[in-house]
Amino acid sequence: MASERRNDLDAAIDDIAAGRSSLLNLRGIGNSLEPLTQRRHELTGLRDVLLDRTDDPVNLPGWLTELPNIERIDAISTAIADAPAASHIRWTIRAEELDLFEYLTDLNNVDGIGIGPHTYAVTIDDIAVRCELGELELAKLRCGVNSLDVSKDQEALTREWKALDTLDNRIDSILRHQPSLEAADFFGCPLGRVPEPLSSLPRLTRLTLGAVWPETLPGWIFGLTELRNALIYYNGLRDLPDPVGPGRRLRHLVLDGNPLSSIPSWVWNLPELEHLSLRDCPVEELPQDLANAPNLTTLNIGSVFGSQQAPLALRVPPPEIAIQGLDAIRQYWRQQRSVGVDHLAEAKLLIVGEAGAGKTSFARKILDPDYVLDAYEDSTEGIDVMRWQFPGAVRVREDRAEYVKTCNLRINVWDFGGQEIYHSTHQFFLTKRSVYVLVTDERKEDTDFAYWLEIVDLLSDGSPVVIVQNRKQGRGQGLDLGALRQRYRNLVDTVSVDLADNSGLGDAVARIRRELEQLPHLGTPLPATWREVRLALEGDPHDHIAADEFFEICGRHGFTCRDDMEQLGGYLHDLGICLFFQDDSVLKRTVILKPEWGTDAVYRVLDDDAVTAAQGVFTEADLARIWHEDRFAPMRHELLALMERFGLCYRVPGSETWIAPQLLSPTRPVYAWPDDGNVVLRYEYDVMPKGIARRLIVALHDLLVPGDYVWRSGGVFTYRGTRAEVVEDHRRRHLHMRLHGVDPRVLLGIIDHALGVIHRSYPRLRYDTFLPCRCDVCVRAREPAMFTVAELEDFARTGDQIQCRTSRRLVDPRTVLDVLSPDDRRQLAVTTAPEPPAPRPEVFVSYKWKGAADALVDELQGRLGERGVPLVRDRSAMRYRDSIRGFMRRLGAGKYVVVVVDDAYLRSANCMFELTRIADDPAFADRVFPVILSDAAIFDPISRLDYIEHWEEQVNKLDAKLARVGPENLQGIHDERNLYETIRNTIARIVDVLADMNALMPETHRDSDFAELYRSLEVALTR
Ligand SMILES: Nc1nc2c(ncn2[C@@H]2O[C@H](COP(=O)(O)OP(=O)(O)OP(=O)(O)O)[C@@H](O)[C@H]2O)c(=O)[nH]1
Ligand SMILES: [Mg+2]
């Protein structure tokens, strides 16, 4: 770490010495300036210094101010011990340093001040008075925080400020006396208003208003004459005002995290606008006006939590296009302008379920209710695709108005073979923006609802699912739709049919039609030429055409530029209408018009008896036999490329043989593997798609150990003297890896990278990576305790030791993480850090902070600490659920928890989240030591109902909100709702247990100096 910092510092000095930079930015590097002393003669070009954030007072060396060109030192987040007197340097300092600075040198040198949440009222008053007296002349004023947890609301943020009222009273006067101000920064300063005197600052070029939450935004902001940068994020703004005033010179406009559904046209007409950021804004349209901003070079959409995430609510242009960037969006509009608009009315219906459930029969009944069931219907091999058309209606938006347009909807019905062998390949065709039907055979109980619903959830990015229960003349078993729906957000309905007499069929088809019509991409305006090309392709009888032919068809239908044709090709591919892999050297020459032609060919190989008997091994001769018809024969090369592309086969290096790992032997071969000196790693999935190991085998087949070292669910890879064994355990949702050899980290890095690519192909995949504990007990154990990497990193960041659940020893998380760090060149030895004396298990405390419990917990921590029982509390300011996960994991692993319950605790979602997690443990009553504050009415059964009612109300409120806003894009609210519901469902039980536990009131605890609590803990800790 220290050497890294040193390198960064050296690099920064190199830049200055070479004249590439005049700024020394020490953020993240630290303020240790000793290394600079040796190289100070190289710093003649240095003009600005930006100091790192720290509360440890920094001493600046005298020579720094003697450098010939130094002009500014920014210490806005830094405590200073010494500030060399030098009248030519302008300082930016934090408010707290003002007096000291005046004492050390001269306030005339200060041109920037930072007021933060911890600044006292007297300091703010003092600044205001100095401004009024003309003692301070500022170019830069910051009232805010360094970083912001955007999930916090105004109230939560307000509580963090010591003197927000004073700031609110004084800020107008401060601003009125600073006519030279160039930058005003209110970031995380929840004033609830935009100070009006900002409107009279003629030189203001940069204005930051982040999480200020003004009720409305005044129009003069965008009329300020000199304003270049406006960062107006996380303010709850639903619309933007028109500019009032002459200014139109904005270059950077950041509006992230505001619930803006549209951007007014004046924004697009700003002549100098270069950068516009709309991340996490539910903007529905990026309009044609965007072409009016000639200088716009960056447009951020999607999410701050992942740049590749699709924009929240975008309909026009289609997100598939918008995510490709500004050029693609401009191209889309340019085409529309020149050729007019048409609307897409085509979608996919995917029918999945177990073998024999009745999928094919149902698909045929959709197309023709008079279809007579065939008792000898063949089991579907691979996938069949049928076309279904019906007159329907789509929602169309034009000129910001929405209307319903009737049209002929064209649906491609994909009927998937239900046999197990097909499951892992189907995932390539489970597309987004489709409707799914899960057919279940009601007479059997073999439907693995979880598997199907999870896999659809994983791959389809929220596409709706309808369950069709096929009664087959039996009785319906009845499904607990409510329970399933709670788990699977995209399950929309269940319908029951009997295909023999068509009962329920009409309703089922109507339900499915309704879902299809509501798919968000239907009705999307597209350049009219696109639809014409699509119709031409649809009318083409061929299974595939050459890419050049596709481009010719485009040309015949009004396309003039190749880029536009490729854009359309990509869009059709993304929607699953055609297969056109434009980035593949072989496949880019072909457009597969009928994807089922490709899937047919692929499944023929996987279903072939000879290939199956050879356990997946095949040659070109086999392919010539399997693909002998005219349909396939000329395209063998491409079809093989398609199989490789899907990760279904690989060529054995140096041979003319291919292997389809899906057909390999299911049993692991016997081979020797040393017991000692292994590096072990495990991936654990929430939902594990089938065949991850097989895709890894295909991706890294070059590294497979030759011979019998690969099987259906695993393989052994080798690289530079290290071997890695990777095994998939689908039942337990694990991928397990052990490595042995000279330096396992390189091979581990290669595998981790390949897995990353596979993981990213599942948009919603969630998994944890685990590493084994390295304490001396675990090193010898067959089943060592495992830590998640996220948890280890969390502990390593704070410098804490982590407790092993097996030996209860404290372990240094960095020694466990070592295996993942290829930078660390130390040989990987299986030794552990020197063992510290066996510690006591940690005791955690859960309480509602910033409330009545604070003082009690302070006291408790002191008292128990004196007696050698350290109390672990999470005082970090980020307690929102995502941020407290690390703490929770630790809390879950720690044995004992003191829960300080007051009324606010029982009404706080964060606290109750914590408590429900603690209560998940079957040994809840043994682990928890409650301290009940007097306002928590848990001893009276009637008052207890109040809490249940409270959570009931919260659920209802959210439901009402959800019903109003519509379910799309409200993932966060859904999660919140699920949490509230869990709390409502469990609060009665939890409170019962707490009330039964003979908890003492705090006064009694205090009177006895917490002796009772200490005694109970002591007994538990020595158990
Ligand atoms: N009597 C009766 N038979 C049905 C009904 N639904 C389907 N079947 C029969 O059940 C058998 C299997 O139905 P399919 O529609 O082929 O099942 P599938 O889900 O497509 O099966 P795979 O293609 O193997 O995945 C066929 O013989 C159908 O005729 C029904 O409601 N009543
Ligand atoms: Mg079938």
mmCIF file of N, CA, C and O and ligand atoms in Angstrom, residues 356 358-361 377-381 384 415-418, ligand 2:
data_model
loop_
_atom_site.group_PDB
_atom_site.id
_atom_site.type_symbol
_atom_site.label_atom_id
_atom_site.label_comp_id
_atom_site.label_asym_id
_atom_site.label_seq_id
_atom_site.Cartn_x
_atom_site.Cartn_y
_atom_site.Cartn_z
ATOM 1 N N GLY A 356 -43.327 -33.105 -21.668
ATOM 2 C CA GLY A 356 -44.643 -33.724 -21.619
ATOM 3 C C GLY A 356 -45.707 -32.905 -20.915
ATOM 4 O O GLY A 356 -46.840 -33.355 -20.745
ATOM 5 N N GLY A 358 -47.246 -30.360 -21.969
ATOM 6 C CA GLY A 358 -48.289 -29.926 -22.901
ATOM 7 C C GLY A 358 -47.941 -28.620 -23.601
ATOM 8 O O GLY A 358 -48.819 -27.919 -24.091
ATOM 9 N N LYS A 359 -46.655 -28.306 -23.687
ATOM 10 C CA LYS A 359 -46.245 -27.034 -24.297
ATOM 11 C C LYS A 359 -46.618 -26.984 -25.772
ATOM 12 O O LYS A 359 -47.206 -26.014 -26.247
ATOM 13 N N THR A 360 -46.228 -28.054 -26.486
ATOM 14 C CA THR A 360 -46.497 -28.058 -27.921
ATOM 15 C C THR A 360 -48.006 -28.040 -28.160
ATOM 16 O O THR A 360 -48.507 -27.296 -29.013
ATOM 17 N N SER A 361 -48.730 -28.840 -27.374
ATOM 18 C CA SER A 361 -50.189 -28.877 -27.545
ATOM 19 C C SER A 361 -50.767 -27.485 -27.297
ATOM 20 O O SER A 361 -51.638 -27.022 -28.038
ATOM 21 N N GLU A 377 -48.027 -37.228 -30.047
ATOM 22 C CA GLU A 377 -47.217 -36.020 -30.320
ATOM 23 C C GLU A 377 -45.758 -36.307 -29.956
ATOM 24 O O GLU A 377 -45.460 -36.783 -28.864
ATOM 25 N N ASP A 378 -44.855 -36.015 -30.914
ATOM 26 C CA ASP A 378 -43.436 -36.249 -30.615
ATOM 27 C C ASP A 378 -42.942 -35.244 -29.589
ATOM 28 O O ASP A 378 -43.351 -34.082 -29.605
ATOM 29 N N SER A 379 -42.060 -35.724 -28.760
ATOM 30 C CA SER A 379 -41.419 -34.799 -27.826
ATOM 31 C C SER A 379 -40.596 -33.798 -28.632
ATOM 32 O O SER A 379 -39.929 -34.177 -29.603
ATOM 33 N N THR A 380 -40.692 -32.545 -28.298
ATOM 34 C CA THR A 380 -40.024 -31.520 -29.107
ATOM 35 C C THR A 380 -38.505 -31.641 -28.974
ATOM 36 O O THR A 380 -37.978 -31.696 -27.872
ATOM 37 N N GLU A 381 -37.856 -31.662 -30.123
ATOM 38 C CA GLU A 381 -36.394 -31.709 -30.100
ATOM 39 C C GLU A 381 -35.887 -30.286 -30.246
ATOM 40 O O GLU A 381 -36.143 -29.643 -31.262
ATOM 41 N N ASP A 384 -39.089 -25.380 -31.429
ATOM 42 C CA ASP A 384 -39.888 -25.124 -32.631
ATOM 43 C C ASP A 384 -40.378 -23.686 -32.584
ATOM 44 O O ASP A 384 -40.723 -23.197 -31.509
ATOM 45 N N ASP A 415 -41.431 -22.684 -28.944
ATOM 46 C CA ASP A 415 -41.839 -23.835 -28.138
ATOM 47 C C ASP A 415 -40.575 -24.638 -27.793
ATOM 48 O O ASP A 415 -39.948 -25.239 -28.668
ATOM 49 N N PHE A 416 -40.207 -24.615 -26.535
ATOM 50 C CA PHE A 416 -38.943 -25.235 -26.110
ATOM 51 C C PHE A 416 -39.152 -26.692 -25.722
ATOM 52 O O PHE A 416 -40.089 -27.013 -24.998
ATOM 53 N N GLY A 417 -38.256 -27.560 -26.200
ATOM 54 C CA GLY A 417 -38.287 -28.958 -25.766
ATOM 55 C C GLY A 417 -37.995 -29.014 -24.272
ATOM 56 O O GLY A 417 -37.084 -28.346 -23.809
ATOM 57 N N GLY A 418 -38.789 -29.802 -23.548
ATOM 58 C CA GLY A 418 -38.669 -29.763 -22.086
ATOM 59 C C GLY A 418 -37.655 -30.726 -21.507
ATOM 60 O O GLY A 418 -37.388 -30.692 -20.306
HETATM 61 MG MG MG B 2 -43.176 -30.241 -27.163
#
